[in-house]
mmCIF file of C-alpha atoms and ligand atoms in Angstrom:
data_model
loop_
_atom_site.group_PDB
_atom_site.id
_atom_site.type_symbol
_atom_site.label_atom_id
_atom_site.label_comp_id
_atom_site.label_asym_id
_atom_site.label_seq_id
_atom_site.Cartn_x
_atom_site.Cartn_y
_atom_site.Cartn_z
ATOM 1 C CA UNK Y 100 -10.065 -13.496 -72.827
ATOM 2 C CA UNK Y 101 -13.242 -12.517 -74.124
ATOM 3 C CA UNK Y 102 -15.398 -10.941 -76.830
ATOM 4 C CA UNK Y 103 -15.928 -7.137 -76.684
ATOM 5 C CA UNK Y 104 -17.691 -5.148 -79.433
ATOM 6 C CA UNK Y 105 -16.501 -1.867 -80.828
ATOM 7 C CA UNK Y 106 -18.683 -0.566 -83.698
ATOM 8 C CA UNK Y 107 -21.958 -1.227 -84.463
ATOM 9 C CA UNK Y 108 -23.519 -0.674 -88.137
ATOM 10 C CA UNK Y 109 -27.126 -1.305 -89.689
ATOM 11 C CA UNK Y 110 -28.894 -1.403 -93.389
ATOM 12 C CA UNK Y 111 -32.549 -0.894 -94.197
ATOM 13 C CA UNK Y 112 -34.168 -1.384 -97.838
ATOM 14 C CA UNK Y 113 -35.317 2.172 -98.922
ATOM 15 C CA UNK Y 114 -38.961 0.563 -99.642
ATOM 16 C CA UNK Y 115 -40.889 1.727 -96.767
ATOM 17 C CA UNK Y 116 -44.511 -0.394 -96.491
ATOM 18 C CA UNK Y 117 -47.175 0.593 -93.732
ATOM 19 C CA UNK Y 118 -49.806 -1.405 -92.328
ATOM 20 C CA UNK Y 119 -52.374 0.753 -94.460
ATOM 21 C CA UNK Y 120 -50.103 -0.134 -98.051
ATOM 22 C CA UNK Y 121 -50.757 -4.172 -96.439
ATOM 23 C CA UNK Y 122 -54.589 -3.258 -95.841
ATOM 24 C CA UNK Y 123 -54.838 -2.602 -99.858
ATOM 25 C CA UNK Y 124 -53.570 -6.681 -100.039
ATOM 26 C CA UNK Y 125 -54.851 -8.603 -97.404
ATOM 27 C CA UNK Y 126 -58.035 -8.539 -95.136
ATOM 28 C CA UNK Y 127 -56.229 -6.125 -92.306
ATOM 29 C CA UNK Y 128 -55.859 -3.082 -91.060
ATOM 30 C CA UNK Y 129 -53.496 -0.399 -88.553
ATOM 31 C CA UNK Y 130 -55.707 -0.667 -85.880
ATOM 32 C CA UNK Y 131 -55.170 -4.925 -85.993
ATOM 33 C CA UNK Y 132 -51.536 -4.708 -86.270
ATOM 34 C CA UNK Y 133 -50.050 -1.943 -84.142
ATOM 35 C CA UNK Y 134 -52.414 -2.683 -81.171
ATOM 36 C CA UNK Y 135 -51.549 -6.787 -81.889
ATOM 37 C CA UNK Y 136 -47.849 -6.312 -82.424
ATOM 38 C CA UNK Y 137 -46.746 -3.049 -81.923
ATOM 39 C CA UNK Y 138 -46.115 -3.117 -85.741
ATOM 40 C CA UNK Y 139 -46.120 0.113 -88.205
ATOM 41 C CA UNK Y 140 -44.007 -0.280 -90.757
ATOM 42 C CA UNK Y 141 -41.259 -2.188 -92.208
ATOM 43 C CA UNK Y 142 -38.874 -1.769 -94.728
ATOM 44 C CA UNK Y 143 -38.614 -4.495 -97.926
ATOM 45 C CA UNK Y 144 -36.434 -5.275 -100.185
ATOM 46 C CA UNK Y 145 -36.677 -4.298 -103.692
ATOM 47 C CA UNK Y 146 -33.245 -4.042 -105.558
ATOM 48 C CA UNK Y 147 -31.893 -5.229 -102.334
ATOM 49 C CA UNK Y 148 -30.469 -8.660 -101.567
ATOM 50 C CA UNK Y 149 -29.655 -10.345 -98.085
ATOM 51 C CA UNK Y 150 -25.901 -10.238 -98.939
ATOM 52 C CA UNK Y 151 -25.865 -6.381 -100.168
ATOM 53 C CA UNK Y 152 -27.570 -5.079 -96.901
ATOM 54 C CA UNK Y 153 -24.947 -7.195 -95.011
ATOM 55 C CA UNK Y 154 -22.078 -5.504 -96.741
ATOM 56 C CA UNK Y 155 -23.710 -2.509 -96.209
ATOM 57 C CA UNK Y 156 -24.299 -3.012 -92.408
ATOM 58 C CA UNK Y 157 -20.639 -4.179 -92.149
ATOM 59 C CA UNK Y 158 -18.953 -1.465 -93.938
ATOM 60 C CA UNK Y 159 -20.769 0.600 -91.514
ATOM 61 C CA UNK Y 160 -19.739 -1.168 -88.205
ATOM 62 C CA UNK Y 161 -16.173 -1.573 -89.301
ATOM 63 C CA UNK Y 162 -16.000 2.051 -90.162
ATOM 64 C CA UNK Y 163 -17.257 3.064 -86.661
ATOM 65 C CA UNK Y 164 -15.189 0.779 -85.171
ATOM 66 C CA UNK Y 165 -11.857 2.393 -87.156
ATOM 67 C CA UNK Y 166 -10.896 -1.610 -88.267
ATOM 68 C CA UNK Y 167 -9.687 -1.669 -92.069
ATOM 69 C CA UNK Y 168 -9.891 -4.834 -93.667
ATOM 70 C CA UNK Y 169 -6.706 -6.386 -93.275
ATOM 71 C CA UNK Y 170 -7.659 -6.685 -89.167
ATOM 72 C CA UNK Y 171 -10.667 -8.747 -89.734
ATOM 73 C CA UNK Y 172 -9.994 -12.307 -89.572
ATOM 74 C CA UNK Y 173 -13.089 -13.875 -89.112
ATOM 75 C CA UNK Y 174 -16.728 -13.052 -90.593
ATOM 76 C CA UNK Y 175 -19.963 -15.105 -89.098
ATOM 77 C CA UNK Y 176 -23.318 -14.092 -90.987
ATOM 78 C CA UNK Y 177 -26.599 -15.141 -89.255
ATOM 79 C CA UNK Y 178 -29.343 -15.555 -91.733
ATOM 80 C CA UNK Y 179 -32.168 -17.603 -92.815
ATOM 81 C CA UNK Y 180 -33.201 -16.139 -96.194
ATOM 82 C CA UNK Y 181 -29.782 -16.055 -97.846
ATOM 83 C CA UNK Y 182 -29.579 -15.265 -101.871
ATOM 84 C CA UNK Y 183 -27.771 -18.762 -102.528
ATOM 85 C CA UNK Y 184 -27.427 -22.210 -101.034
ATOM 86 C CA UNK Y 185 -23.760 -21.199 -101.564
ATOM 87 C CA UNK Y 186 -21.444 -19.611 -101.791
ATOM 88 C CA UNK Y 187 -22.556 -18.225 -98.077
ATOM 89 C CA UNK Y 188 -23.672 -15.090 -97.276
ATOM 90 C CA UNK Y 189 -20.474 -14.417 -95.214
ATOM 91 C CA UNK Y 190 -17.878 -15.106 -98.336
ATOM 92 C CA UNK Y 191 -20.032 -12.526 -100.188
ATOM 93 C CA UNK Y 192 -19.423 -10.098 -97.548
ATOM 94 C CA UNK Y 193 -15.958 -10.906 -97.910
ATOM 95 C CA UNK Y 194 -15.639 -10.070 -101.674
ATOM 96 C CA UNK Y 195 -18.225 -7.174 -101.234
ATOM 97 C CA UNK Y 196 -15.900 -5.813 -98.471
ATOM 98 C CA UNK Y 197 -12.346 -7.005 -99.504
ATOM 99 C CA UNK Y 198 -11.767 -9.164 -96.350
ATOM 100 C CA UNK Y 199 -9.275 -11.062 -97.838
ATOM 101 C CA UNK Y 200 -7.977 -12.240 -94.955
ATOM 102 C CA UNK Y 201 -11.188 -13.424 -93.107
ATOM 103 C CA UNK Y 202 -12.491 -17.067 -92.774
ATOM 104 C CA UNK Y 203 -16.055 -16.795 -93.513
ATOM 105 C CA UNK Y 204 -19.224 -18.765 -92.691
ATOM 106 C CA UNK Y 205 -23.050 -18.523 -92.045
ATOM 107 C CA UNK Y 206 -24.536 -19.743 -89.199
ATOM 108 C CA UNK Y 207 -28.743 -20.779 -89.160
ATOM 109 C CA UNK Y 208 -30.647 -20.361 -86.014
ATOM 110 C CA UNK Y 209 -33.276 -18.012 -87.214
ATOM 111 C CA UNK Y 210 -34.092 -15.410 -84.973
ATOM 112 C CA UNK Y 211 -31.623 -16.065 -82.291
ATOM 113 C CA UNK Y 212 -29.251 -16.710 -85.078
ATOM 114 C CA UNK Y 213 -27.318 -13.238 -83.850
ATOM 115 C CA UNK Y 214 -26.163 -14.178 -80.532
ATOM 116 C CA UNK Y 215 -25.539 -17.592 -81.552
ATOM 117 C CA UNK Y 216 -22.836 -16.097 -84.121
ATOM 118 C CA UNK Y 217 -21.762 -13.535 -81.539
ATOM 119 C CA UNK Y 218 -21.368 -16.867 -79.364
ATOM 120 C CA UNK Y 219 -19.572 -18.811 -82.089
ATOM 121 C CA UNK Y 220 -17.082 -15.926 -82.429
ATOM 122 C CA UNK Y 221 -16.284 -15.815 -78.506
ATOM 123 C CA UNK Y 222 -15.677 -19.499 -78.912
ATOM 124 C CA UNK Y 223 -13.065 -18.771 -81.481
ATOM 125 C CA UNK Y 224 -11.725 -15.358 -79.894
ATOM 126 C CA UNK Y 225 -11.172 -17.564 -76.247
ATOM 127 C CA UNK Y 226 -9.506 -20.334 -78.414
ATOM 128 C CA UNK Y 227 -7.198 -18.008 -79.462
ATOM 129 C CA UNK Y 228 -8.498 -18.348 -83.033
ATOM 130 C CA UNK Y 229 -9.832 -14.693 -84.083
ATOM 131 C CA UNK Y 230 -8.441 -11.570 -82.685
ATOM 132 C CA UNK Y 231 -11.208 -9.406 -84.810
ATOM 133 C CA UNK Y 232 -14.169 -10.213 -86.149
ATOM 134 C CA UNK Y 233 -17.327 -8.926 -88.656
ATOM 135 C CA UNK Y 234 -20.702 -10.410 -87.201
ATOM 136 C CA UNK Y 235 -23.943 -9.591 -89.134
ATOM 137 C CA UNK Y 236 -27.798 -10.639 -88.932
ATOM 138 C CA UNK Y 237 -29.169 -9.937 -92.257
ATOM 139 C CA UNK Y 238 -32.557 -11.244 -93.644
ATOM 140 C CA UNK Y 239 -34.655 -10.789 -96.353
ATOM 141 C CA UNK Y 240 -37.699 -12.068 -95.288
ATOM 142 C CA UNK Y 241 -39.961 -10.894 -97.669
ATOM 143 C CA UNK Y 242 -39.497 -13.462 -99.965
ATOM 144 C CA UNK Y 243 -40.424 -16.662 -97.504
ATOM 145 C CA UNK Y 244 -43.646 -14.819 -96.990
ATOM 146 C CA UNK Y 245 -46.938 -15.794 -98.332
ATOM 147 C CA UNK Y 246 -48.385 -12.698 -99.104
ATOM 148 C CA UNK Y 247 -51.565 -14.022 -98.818
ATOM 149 C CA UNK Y 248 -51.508 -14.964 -95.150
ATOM 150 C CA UNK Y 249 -52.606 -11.701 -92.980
ATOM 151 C CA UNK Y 250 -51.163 -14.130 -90.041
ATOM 152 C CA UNK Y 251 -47.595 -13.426 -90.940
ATOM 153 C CA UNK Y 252 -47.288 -11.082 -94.042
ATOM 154 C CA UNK Y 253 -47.746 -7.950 -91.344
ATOM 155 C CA UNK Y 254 -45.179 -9.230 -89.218
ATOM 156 C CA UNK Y 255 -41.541 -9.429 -91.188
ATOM 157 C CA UNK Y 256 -39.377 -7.062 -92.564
ATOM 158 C CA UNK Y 257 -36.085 -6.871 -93.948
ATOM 159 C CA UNK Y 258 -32.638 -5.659 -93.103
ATOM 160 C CA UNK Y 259 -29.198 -6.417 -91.893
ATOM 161 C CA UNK Y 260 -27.169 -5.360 -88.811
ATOM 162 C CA UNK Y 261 -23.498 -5.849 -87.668
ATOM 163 C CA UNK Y 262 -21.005 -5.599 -85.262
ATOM 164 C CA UNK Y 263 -17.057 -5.199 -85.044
ATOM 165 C CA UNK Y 264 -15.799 -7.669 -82.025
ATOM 166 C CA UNK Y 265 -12.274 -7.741 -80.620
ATOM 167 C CA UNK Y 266 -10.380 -10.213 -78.087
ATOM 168 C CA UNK Y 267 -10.092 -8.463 -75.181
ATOM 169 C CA UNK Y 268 -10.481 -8.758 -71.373
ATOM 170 C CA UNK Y 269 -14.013 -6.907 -70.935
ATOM 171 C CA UNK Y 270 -16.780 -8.064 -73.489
ATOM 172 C CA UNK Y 271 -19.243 -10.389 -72.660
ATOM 173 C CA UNK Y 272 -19.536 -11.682 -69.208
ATOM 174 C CA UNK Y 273 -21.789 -14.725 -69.933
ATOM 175 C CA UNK Y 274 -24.166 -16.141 -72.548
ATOM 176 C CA UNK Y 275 -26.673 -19.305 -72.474
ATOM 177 C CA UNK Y 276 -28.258 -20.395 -75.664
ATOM 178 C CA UNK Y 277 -30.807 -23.668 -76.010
ATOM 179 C CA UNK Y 278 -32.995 -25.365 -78.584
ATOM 180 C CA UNK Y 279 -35.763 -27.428 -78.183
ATOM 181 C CA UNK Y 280 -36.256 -28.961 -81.803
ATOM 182 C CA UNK Y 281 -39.488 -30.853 -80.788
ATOM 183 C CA UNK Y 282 -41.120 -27.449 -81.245
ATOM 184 C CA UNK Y 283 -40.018 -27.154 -84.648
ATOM 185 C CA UNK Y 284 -43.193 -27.216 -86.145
ATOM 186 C CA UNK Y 285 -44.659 -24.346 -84.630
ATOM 187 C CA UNK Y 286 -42.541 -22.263 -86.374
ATOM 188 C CA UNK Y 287 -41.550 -23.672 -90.198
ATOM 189 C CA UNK Y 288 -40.241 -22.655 -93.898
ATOM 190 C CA UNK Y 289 -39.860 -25.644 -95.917
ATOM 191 C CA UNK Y 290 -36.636 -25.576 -98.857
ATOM 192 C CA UNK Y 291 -37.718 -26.776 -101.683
ATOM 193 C CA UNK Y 292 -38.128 -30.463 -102.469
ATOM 194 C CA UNK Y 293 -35.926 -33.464 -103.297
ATOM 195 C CA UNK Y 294 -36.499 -34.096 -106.909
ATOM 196 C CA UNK Y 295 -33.650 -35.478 -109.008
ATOM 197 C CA UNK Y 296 -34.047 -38.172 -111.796
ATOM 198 C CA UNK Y 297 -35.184 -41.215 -109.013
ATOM 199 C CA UNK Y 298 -37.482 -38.693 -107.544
ATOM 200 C CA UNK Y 299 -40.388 -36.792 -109.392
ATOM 201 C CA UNK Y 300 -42.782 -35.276 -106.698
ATOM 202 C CA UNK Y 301 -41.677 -31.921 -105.758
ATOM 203 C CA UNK Y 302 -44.086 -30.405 -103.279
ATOM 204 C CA UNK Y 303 -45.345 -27.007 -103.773
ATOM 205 C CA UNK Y 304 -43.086 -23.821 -102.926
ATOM 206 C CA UNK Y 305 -43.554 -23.222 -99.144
ATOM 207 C CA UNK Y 306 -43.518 -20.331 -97.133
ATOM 208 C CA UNK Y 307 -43.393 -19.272 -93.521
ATOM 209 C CA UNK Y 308 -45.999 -20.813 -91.546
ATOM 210 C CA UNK Y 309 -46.190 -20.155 -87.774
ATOM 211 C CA UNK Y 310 -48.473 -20.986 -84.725
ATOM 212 C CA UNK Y 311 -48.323 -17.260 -83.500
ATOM 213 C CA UNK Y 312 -49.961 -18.162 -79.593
ATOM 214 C CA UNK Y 313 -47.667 -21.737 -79.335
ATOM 215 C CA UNK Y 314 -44.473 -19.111 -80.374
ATOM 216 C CA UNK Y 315 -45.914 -16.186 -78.383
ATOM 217 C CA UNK Y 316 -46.645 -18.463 -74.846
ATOM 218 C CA UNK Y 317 -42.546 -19.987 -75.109
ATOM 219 C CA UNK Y 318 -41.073 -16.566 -75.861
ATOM 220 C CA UNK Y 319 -43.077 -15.123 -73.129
ATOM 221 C CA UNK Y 320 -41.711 -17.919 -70.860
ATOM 222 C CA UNK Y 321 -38.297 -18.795 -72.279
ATOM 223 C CA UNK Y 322 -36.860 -15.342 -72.444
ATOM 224 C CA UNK Y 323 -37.565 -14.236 -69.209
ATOM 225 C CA UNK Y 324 -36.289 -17.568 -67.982
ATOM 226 C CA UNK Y 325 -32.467 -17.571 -69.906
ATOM 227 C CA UNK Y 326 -32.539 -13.451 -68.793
ATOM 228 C CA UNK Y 327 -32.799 -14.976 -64.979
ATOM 229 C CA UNK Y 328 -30.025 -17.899 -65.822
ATOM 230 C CA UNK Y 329 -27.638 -15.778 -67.262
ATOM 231 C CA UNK Y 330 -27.887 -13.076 -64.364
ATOM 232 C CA UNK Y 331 -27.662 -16.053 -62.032
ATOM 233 C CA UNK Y 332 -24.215 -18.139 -63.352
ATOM 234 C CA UNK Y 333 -22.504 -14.290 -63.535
ATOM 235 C CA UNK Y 334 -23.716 -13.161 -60.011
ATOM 236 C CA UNK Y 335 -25.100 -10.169 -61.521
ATOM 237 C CA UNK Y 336 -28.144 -8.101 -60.164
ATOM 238 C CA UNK Y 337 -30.857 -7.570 -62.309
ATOM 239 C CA UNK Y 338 -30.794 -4.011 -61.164
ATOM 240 C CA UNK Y 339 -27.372 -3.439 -62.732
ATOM 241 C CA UNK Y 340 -28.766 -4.276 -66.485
ATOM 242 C CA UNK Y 341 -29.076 -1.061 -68.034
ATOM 243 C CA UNK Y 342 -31.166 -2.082 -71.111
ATOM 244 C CA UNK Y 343 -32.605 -5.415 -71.911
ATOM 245 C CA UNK Y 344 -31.934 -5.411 -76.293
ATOM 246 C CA UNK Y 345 -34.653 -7.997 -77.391
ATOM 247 C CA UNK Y 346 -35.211 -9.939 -80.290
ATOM 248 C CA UNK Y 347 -37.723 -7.666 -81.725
ATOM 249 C CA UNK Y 348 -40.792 -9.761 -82.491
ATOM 250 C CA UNK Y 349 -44.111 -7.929 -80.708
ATOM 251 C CA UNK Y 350 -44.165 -5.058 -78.393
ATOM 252 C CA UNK Y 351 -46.470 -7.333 -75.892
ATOM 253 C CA UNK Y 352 -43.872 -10.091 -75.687
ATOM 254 C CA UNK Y 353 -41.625 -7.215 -74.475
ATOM 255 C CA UNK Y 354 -43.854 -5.594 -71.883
ATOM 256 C CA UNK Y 355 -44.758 -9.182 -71.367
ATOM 257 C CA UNK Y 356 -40.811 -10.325 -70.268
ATOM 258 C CA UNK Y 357 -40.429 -6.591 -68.987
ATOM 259 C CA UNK Y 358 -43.770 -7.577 -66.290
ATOM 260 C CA UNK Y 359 -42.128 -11.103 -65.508
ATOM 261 C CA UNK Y 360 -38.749 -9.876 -64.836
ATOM 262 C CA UNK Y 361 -40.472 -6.571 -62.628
ATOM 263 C CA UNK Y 362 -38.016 -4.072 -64.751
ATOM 264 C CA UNK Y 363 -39.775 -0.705 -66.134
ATOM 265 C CA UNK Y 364 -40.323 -1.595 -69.935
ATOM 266 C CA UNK Y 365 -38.318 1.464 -70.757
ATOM 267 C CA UNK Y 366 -35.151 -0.652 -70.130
ATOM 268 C CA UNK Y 367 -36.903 -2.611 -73.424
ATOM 269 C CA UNK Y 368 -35.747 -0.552 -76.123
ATOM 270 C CA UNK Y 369 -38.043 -1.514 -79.313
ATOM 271 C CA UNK Y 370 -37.924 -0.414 -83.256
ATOM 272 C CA UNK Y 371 -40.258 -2.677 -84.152
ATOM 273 C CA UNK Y 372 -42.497 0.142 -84.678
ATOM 274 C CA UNK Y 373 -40.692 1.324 -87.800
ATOM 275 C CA UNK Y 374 -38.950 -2.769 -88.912
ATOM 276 C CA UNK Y 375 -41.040 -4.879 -87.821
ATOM 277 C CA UNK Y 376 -39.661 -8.575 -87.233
ATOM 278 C CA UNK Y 377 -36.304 -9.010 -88.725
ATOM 279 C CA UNK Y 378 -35.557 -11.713 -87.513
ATOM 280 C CA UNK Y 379 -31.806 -12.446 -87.305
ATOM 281 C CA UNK Y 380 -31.175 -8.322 -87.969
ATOM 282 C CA UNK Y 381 -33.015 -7.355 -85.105
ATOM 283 C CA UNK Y 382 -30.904 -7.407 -82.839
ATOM 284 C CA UNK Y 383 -28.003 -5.764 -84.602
ATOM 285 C CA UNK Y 384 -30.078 -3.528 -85.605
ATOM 286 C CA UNK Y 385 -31.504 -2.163 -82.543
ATOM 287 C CA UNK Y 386 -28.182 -2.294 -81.232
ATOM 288 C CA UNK Y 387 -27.047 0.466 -83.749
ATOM 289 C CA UNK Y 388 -29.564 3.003 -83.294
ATOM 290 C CA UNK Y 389 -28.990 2.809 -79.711
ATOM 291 C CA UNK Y 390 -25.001 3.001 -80.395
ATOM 292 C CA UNK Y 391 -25.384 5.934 -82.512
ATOM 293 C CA UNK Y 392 -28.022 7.395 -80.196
ATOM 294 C CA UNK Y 393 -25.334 7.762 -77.450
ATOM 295 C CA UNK Y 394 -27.459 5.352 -75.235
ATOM 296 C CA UNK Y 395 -24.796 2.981 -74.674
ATOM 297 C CA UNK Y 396 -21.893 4.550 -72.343
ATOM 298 C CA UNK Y 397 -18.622 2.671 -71.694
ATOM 299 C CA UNK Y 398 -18.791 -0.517 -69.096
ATOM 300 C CA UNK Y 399 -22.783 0.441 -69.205
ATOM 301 C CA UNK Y 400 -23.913 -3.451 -68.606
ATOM 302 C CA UNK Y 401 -26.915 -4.749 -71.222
ATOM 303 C CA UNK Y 402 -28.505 -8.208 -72.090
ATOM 304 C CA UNK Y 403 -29.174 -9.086 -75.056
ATOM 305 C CA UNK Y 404 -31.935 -12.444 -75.896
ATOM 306 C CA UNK Y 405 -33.048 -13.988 -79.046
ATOM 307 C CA UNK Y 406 -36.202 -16.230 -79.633
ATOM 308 C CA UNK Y 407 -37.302 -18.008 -82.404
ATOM 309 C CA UNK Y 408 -37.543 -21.133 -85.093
ATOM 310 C CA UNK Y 409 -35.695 -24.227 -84.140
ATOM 311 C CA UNK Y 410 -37.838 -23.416 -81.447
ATOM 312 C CA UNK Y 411 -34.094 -21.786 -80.265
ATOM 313 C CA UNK Y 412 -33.322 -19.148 -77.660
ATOM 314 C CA UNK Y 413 -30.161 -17.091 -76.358
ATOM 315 C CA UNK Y 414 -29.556 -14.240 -73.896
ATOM 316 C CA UNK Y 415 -25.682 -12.643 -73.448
ATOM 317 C CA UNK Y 416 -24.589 -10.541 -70.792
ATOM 318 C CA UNK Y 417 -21.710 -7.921 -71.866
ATOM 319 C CA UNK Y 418 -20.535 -4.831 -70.483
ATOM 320 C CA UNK Y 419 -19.967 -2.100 -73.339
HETATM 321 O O1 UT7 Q 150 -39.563 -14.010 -84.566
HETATM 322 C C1 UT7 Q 150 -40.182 -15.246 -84.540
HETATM 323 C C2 UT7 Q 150 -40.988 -15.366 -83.360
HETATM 324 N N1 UT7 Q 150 -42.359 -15.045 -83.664
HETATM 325 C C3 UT7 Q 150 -43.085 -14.484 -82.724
HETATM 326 O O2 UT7 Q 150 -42.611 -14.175 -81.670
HETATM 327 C C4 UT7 Q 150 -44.560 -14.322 -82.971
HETATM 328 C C5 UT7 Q 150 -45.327 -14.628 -81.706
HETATM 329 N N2 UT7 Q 150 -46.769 -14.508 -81.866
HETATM 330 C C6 UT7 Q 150 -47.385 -13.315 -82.001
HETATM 331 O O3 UT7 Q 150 -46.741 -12.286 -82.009
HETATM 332 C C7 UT7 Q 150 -48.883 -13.304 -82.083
HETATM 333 O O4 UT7 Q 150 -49.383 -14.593 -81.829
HETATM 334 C C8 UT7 Q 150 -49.434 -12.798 -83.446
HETATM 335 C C9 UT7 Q 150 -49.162 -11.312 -83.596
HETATM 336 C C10 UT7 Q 150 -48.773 -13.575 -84.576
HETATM 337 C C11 UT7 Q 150 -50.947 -13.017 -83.521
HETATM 338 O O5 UT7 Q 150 -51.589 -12.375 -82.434
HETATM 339 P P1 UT7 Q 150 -52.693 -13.137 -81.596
HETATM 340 O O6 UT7 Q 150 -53.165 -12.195 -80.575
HETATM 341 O O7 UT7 Q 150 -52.079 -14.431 -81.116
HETATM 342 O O8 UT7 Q 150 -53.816 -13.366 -82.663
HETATM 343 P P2 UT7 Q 150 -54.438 -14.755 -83.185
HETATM 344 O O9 UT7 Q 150 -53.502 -15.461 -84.070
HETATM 345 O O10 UT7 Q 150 -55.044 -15.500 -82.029
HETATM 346 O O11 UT7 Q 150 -55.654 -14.213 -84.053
HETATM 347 C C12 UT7 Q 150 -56.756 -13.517 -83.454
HETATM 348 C C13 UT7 Q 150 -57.716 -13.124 -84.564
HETATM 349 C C14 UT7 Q 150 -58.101 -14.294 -85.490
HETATM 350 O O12 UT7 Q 150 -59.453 -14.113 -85.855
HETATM 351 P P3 UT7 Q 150 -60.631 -14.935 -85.118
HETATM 352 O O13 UT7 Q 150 -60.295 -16.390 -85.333
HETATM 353 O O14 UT7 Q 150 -60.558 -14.533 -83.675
HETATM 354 O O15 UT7 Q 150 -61.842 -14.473 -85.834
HETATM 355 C C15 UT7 Q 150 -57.225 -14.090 -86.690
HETATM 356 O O16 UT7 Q 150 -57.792 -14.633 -87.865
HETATM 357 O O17 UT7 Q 150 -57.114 -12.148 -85.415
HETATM 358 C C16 UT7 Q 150 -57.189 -12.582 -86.790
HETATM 359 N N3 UT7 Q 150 -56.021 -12.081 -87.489
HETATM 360 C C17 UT7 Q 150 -55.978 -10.881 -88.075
HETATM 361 N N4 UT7 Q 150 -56.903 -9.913 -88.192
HETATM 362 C C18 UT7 Q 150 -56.545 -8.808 -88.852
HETATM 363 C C19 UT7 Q 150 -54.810 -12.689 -87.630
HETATM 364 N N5 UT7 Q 150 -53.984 -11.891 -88.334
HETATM 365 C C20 UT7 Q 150 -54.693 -10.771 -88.615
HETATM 366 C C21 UT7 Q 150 -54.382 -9.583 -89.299
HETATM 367 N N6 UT7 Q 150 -55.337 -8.629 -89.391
HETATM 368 N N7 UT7 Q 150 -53.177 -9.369 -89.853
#
């Protein structure tokens, strides 16, 4: 048994910001970004919230996938700029959407949050313990973000993406996922402090902080590295991989991974362009437009690979 997926959905803010609208705030311009990261636009949040674009990316997937609410049994949100603590993200998806008979949980692993909650489901569809499940990535990023800092305010956008996944004996083939939590600090958003009535010092709100090249040199390695490892334990030829669906972070890591792995960067499929980073929704995302573009064909074979905070990484091999 195994974890196929069967609709594919996606949910942008309408708030379309370009790198010129970021010139008029920070000390940058289009030139700086695009040729750095590949990097356009992105789309932020304004009325907006993490949980209502991952209703709306859900509705969507469940709709393609022809699955009413009373199939889904299981909903796994990957996100790490939820609207609450609790409840989760997931159980507001589950109100939003009237899954009343899903369990429902969030899972944190920043930007390769998505395929570790694609993972988490297969675990539960091979234990026999979901038949059909919602998985979303859906971030709101915009508000961990000090606007201030040209070094990561052009980089993040927001937006949610999903996917309908059924038990069923094609899906995905393999998957690998790793941390390495000793690189933690290249990549950091702090919540905010302990303060109670035995402890007074809060520390100042915090905001994404990253060490772009330390981030940029282990996705550049890492990614190409699980790719290889997950070809490897299936006995799969790298030639066979249709399209390589990428955490969408910069467009040189891409070509970067693309050079290492000697594939034609048009098996990299990138939006970045027009979302930016989306961290957890990336993915999903990407995998939408594609879906709806007709670019995915039945048993077509793709890899998919996250990269991100933790420092944590992923890549799942699936035939459509
Ligand atoms: O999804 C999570 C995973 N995150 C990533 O994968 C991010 C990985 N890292 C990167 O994508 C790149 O490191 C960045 C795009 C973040 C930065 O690119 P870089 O080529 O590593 O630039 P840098 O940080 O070395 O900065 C080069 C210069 C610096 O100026 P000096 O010191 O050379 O004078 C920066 O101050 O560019 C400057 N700079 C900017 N200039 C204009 C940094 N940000 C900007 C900006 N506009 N927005």
């Amino acid at each position: 048994m195994t974890t196929r997926i069967i609709g594919t959905g996606s949910a942008l803010p309408k708030e379309i910001v370009t790198n010129d609208n970021l010139a008029k705030i920070v000390d940058t311009n289009d030139e700086w970004i695009s040729s750095r990261t590949g990097i356009r636009e992105r789309h932020l949040a304004k009325e907006e919230t993490c949980s209502s674009l991952a209703a709306a990316a859900g509705k969507m997937a469940m709709e393609d996938a022809g699955v009413g609410p009373e199939e889904i049994d299981l909903i796994v949100v990957a996100t790490c700029s939820p609207d609450s603590n609790f409840p989760s993200t997931a159980c507001k998806v589950q109100e939003s959407l009237g899954l009343y008979h899903a369990a429902a949980f969030d899972v944190s692993a920043a930007c390769s949050g998505f395929l570790v909650a694609l993972h988490t489901v297969y675990a539960y569809m091979n234990s026999g313990l979901s038949k059909t499940a919602l998985i979303i990535g859906a971030e709101t990023l915009s508000k961990l973000i000090d606007w201030t800092d040209r070094g990561t305010c052009v980089l993040f956008g927001d937006g949610a993406g999903a996917v309908v996944a059924k038990a069923d004996d094609t899906g995905i083939i393999q998957f690998v996922q790793g941390a390495d939590g000793s690189m933690g600090q290249c990549l950091t958003c702090d919540e905010r402090s302990i303060v109670n009535p035995f402890n007074q010092e809060a520390k100042p709100t915090d905001y994404i902080s990253m060490d772009g090249q330390a981030v940029f040199k282990f996705a550049v390695t890492k990614v190409p590295e699980c790719i290889r490892q997950v070809l490897e334990e299936s006995h799969t030829d790298i030639e066979e991989i249709k399209y390589f669906v990428l955490h969408q972070a910069n467009s040189r890591i891409l070509s970067s991974v693309a050079k290492r792995l000697k594939m034609p960067v048009e098996k990299f499929p990138m939006n970045l362009d027009r979302c930016g980073n989306t961290s957890a929704a990336s993915i999903p995302i990407l995998l939408d437009e594609m879906n709806r573009q007709g670019m995915l064909k039945k048993n077509d074979k793709i890899v998919m690979s996250g990269f991100g905070a933790g420092l944590t990484w992923g890549a799942t091999l699936l035939e459509w």
